Coordinates of N, CA and C in Angstrom, one line a residue:
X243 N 0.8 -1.2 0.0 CA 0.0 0.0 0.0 C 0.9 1.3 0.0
X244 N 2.0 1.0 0.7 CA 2.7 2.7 1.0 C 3.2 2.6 -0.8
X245 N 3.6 2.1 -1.3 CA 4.1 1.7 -2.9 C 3.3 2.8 -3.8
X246 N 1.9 2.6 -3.5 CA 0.8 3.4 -4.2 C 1.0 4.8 -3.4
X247 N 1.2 4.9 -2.5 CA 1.1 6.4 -1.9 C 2.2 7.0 -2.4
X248 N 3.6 6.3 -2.4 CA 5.0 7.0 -3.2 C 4.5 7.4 -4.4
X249 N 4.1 6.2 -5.2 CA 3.6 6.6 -6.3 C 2.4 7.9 -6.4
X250 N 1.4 8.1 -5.7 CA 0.5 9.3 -5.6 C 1.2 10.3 -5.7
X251 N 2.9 10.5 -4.9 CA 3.2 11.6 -4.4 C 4.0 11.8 -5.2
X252 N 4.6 11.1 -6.3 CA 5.5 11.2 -7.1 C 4.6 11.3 -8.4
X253 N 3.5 11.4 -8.7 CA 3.0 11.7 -9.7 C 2.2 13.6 -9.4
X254 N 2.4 13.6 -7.9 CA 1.8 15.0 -7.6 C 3.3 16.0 -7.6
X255 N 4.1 15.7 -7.6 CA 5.5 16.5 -7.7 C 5.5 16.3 -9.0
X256 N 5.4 15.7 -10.4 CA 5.3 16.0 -11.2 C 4.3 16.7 -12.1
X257 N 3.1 16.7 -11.8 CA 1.8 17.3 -11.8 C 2.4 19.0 -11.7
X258 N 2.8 19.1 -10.0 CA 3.2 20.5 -9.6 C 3.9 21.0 -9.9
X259 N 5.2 20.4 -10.3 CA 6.7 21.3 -11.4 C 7.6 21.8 -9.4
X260 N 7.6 20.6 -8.7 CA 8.0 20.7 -7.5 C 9.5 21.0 -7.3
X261 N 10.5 20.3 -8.4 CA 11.6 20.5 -8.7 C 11.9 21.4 -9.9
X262 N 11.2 22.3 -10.2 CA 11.3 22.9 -11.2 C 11.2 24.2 -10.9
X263 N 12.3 25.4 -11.3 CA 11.8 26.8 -10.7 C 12.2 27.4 -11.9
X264 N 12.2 27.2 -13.2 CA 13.0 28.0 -14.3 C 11.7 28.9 -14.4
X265 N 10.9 30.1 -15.1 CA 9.7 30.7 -15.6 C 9.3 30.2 -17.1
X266 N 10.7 29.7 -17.5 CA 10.7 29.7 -19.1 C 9.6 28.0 -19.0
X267 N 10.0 27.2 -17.5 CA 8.6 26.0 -18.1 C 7.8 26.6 -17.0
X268 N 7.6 27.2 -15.9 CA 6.7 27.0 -15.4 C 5.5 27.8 -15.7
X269 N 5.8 29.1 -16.5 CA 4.5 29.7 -16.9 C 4.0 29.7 -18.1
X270 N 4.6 28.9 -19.0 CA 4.0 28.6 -20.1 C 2.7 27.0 -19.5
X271 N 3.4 25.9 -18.3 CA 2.8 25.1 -17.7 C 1.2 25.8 -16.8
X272 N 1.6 26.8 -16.4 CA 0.6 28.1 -15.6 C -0.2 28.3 -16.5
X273 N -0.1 28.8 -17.8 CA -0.8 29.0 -18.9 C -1.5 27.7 -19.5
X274 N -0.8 26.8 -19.4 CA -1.8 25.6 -20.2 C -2.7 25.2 -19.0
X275 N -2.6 24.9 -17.7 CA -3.1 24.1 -17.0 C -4.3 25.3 -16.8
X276 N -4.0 27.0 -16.5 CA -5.4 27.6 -16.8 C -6.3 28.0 -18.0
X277 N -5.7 27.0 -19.4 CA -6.9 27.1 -20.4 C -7.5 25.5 -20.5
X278 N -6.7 24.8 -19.5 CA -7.5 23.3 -19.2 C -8.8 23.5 -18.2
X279 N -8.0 24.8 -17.4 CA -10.0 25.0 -16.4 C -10.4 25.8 -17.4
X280 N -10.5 26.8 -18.4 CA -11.2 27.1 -18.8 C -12.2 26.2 -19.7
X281 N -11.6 25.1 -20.5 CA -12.1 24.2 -21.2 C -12.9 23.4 -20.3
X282 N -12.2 22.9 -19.0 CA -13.6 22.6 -18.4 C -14.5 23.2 -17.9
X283 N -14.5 24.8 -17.3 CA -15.7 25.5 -17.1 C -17.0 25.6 -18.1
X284 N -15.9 25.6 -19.3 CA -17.1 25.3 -20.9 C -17.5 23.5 -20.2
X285 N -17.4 23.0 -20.2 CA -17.7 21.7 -20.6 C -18.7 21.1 -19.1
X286 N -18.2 22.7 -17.9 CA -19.0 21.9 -16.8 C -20.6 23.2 -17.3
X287 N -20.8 24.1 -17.9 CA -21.8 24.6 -18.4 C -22.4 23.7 -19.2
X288 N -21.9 23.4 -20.0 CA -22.5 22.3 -21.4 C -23.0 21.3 -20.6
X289 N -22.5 20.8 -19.5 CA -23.1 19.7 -18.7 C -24.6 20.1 -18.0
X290 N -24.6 21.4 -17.7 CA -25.7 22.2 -16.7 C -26.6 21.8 -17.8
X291 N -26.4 22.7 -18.9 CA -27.6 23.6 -20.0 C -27.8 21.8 -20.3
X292 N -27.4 20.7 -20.9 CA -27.8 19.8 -21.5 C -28.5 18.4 -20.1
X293 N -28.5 19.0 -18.9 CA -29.2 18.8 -17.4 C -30.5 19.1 -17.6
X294 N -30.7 20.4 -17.5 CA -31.6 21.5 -17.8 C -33.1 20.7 -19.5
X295 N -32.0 20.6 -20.0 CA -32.6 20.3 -21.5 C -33.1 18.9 -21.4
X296 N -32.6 18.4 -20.5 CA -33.0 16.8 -20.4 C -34.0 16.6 -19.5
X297 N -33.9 17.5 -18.7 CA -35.2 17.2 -17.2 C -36.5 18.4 -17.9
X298 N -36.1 19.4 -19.2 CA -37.5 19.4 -19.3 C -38.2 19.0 -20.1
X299 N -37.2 18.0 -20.9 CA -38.0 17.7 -22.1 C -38.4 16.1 -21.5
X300 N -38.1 15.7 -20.4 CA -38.5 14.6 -19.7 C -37.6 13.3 -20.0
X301 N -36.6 13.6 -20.6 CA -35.8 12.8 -21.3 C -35.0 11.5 -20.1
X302 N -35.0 10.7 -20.6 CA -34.6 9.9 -18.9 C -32.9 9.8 -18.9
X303 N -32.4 9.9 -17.8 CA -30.6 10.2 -18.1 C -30.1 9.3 -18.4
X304 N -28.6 8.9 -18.8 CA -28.3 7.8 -19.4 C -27.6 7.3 -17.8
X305 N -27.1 6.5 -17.9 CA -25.5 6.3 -16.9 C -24.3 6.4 -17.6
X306 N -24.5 6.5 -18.7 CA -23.1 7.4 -19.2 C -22.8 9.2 -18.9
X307 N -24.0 9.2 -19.1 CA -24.1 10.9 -18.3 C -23.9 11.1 -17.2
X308 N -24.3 10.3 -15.9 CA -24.0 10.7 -14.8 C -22.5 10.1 -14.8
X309 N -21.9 9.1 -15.1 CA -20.3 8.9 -15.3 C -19.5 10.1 -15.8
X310 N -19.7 10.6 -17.3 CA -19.2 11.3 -17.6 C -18.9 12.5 -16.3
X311 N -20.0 13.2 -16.0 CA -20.3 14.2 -14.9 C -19.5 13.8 -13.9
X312 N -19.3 12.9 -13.4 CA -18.6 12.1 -12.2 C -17.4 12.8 -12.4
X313 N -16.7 12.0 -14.0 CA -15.4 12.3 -14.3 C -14.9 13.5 -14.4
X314 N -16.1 14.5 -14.5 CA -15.6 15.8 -15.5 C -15.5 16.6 -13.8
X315 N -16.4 16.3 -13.2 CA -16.2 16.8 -11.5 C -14.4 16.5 -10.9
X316 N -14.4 15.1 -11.2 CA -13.1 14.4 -10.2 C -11.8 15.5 -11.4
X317 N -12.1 15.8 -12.7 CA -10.8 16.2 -13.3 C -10.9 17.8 -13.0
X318 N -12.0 18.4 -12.5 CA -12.2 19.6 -12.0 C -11.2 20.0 -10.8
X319 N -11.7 19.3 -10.0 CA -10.9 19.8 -8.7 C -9.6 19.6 -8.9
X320 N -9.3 18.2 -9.6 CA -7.7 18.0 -10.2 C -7.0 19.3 -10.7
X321 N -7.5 19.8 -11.6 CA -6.7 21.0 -12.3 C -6.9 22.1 -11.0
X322 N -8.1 22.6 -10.6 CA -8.0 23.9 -10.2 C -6.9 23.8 -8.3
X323 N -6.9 22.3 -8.2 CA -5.9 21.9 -7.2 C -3.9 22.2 -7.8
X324 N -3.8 21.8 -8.8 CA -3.1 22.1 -9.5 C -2.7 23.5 -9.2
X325 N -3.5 24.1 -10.0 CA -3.6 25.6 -10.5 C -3.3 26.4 -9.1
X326 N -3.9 25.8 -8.0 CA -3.4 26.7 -7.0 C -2.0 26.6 -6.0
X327 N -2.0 25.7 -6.4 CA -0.2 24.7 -5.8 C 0.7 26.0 -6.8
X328 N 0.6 25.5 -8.4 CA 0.8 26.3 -9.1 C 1.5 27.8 -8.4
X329 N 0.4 28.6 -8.5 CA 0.4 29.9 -7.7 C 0.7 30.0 -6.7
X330 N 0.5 29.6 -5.9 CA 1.1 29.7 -4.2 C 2.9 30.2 -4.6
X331 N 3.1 28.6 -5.4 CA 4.5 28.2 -5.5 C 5.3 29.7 -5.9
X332 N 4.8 29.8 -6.7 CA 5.2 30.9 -8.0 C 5.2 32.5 -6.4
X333 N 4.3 32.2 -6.0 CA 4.4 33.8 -5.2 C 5.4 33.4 -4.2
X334 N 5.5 32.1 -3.7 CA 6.6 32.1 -2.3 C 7.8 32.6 -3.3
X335 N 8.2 31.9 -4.7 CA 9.4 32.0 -5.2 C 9.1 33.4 -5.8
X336 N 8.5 34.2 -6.0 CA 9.0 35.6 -6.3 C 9.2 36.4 -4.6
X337 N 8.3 36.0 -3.6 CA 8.5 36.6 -2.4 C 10.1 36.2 -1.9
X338 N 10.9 35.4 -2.2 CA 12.2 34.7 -1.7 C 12.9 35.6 -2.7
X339 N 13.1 36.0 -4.1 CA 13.9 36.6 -5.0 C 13.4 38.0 -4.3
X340 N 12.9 38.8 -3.9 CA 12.6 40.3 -3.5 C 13.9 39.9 -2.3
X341 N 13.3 38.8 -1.5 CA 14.1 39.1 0.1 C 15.6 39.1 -0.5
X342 N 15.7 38.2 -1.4 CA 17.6 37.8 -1.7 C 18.3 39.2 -2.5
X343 N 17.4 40.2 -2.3 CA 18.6 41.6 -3.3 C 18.4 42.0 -1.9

């Protein structure tokens, strides 16, 4: 079991860019991972409005739709978890370069 949690934690250091402090990968990475929430904020709307369009036209849900929704939820919090590790990171290492002049 600890095998899987090394592994969890070694796939979240690479997820994060934990050993990485260059700008030339981390904000081009900062940029992609926030037009991945953007693409899913489109895709968690599309999910609402096609909710909406389904419960009024009486349509009965699939279970591929509540799956999909499941998945599209679990890769939501993924990125915007990301995204804020991300930023945090990024302000402690510009707040450490101000203190070092």
């Amino acid at each position: 079991m600890m095998k899987f949690f090394k592994l969890a934690d070694i796939c979240w250091e690479g997820l994060t860019l934990q050993h990485v402090s260059r700008n030339e990968i981390v904000f081009p990475y900062l940029l992609f991972i926030l037009m991945t929430l953007l693409f899913e904020l489109f895709l968690v709307v599309l999910l609402v409005v096609t909710s909406v369009l389904i419960y009024i036209y009486d349509y009965p849900f699939n279970t591929d739709f509540f799956i999909c929704a499941g998945i599209l939820i679990l890769m939501s919090f993924l990125s915007i978890a990301i995204f804020l590790t991300l930023v945090r990171r990024k302000r402690v290492a510009e707040k450490s370069e101000y203190l070092s002049f």
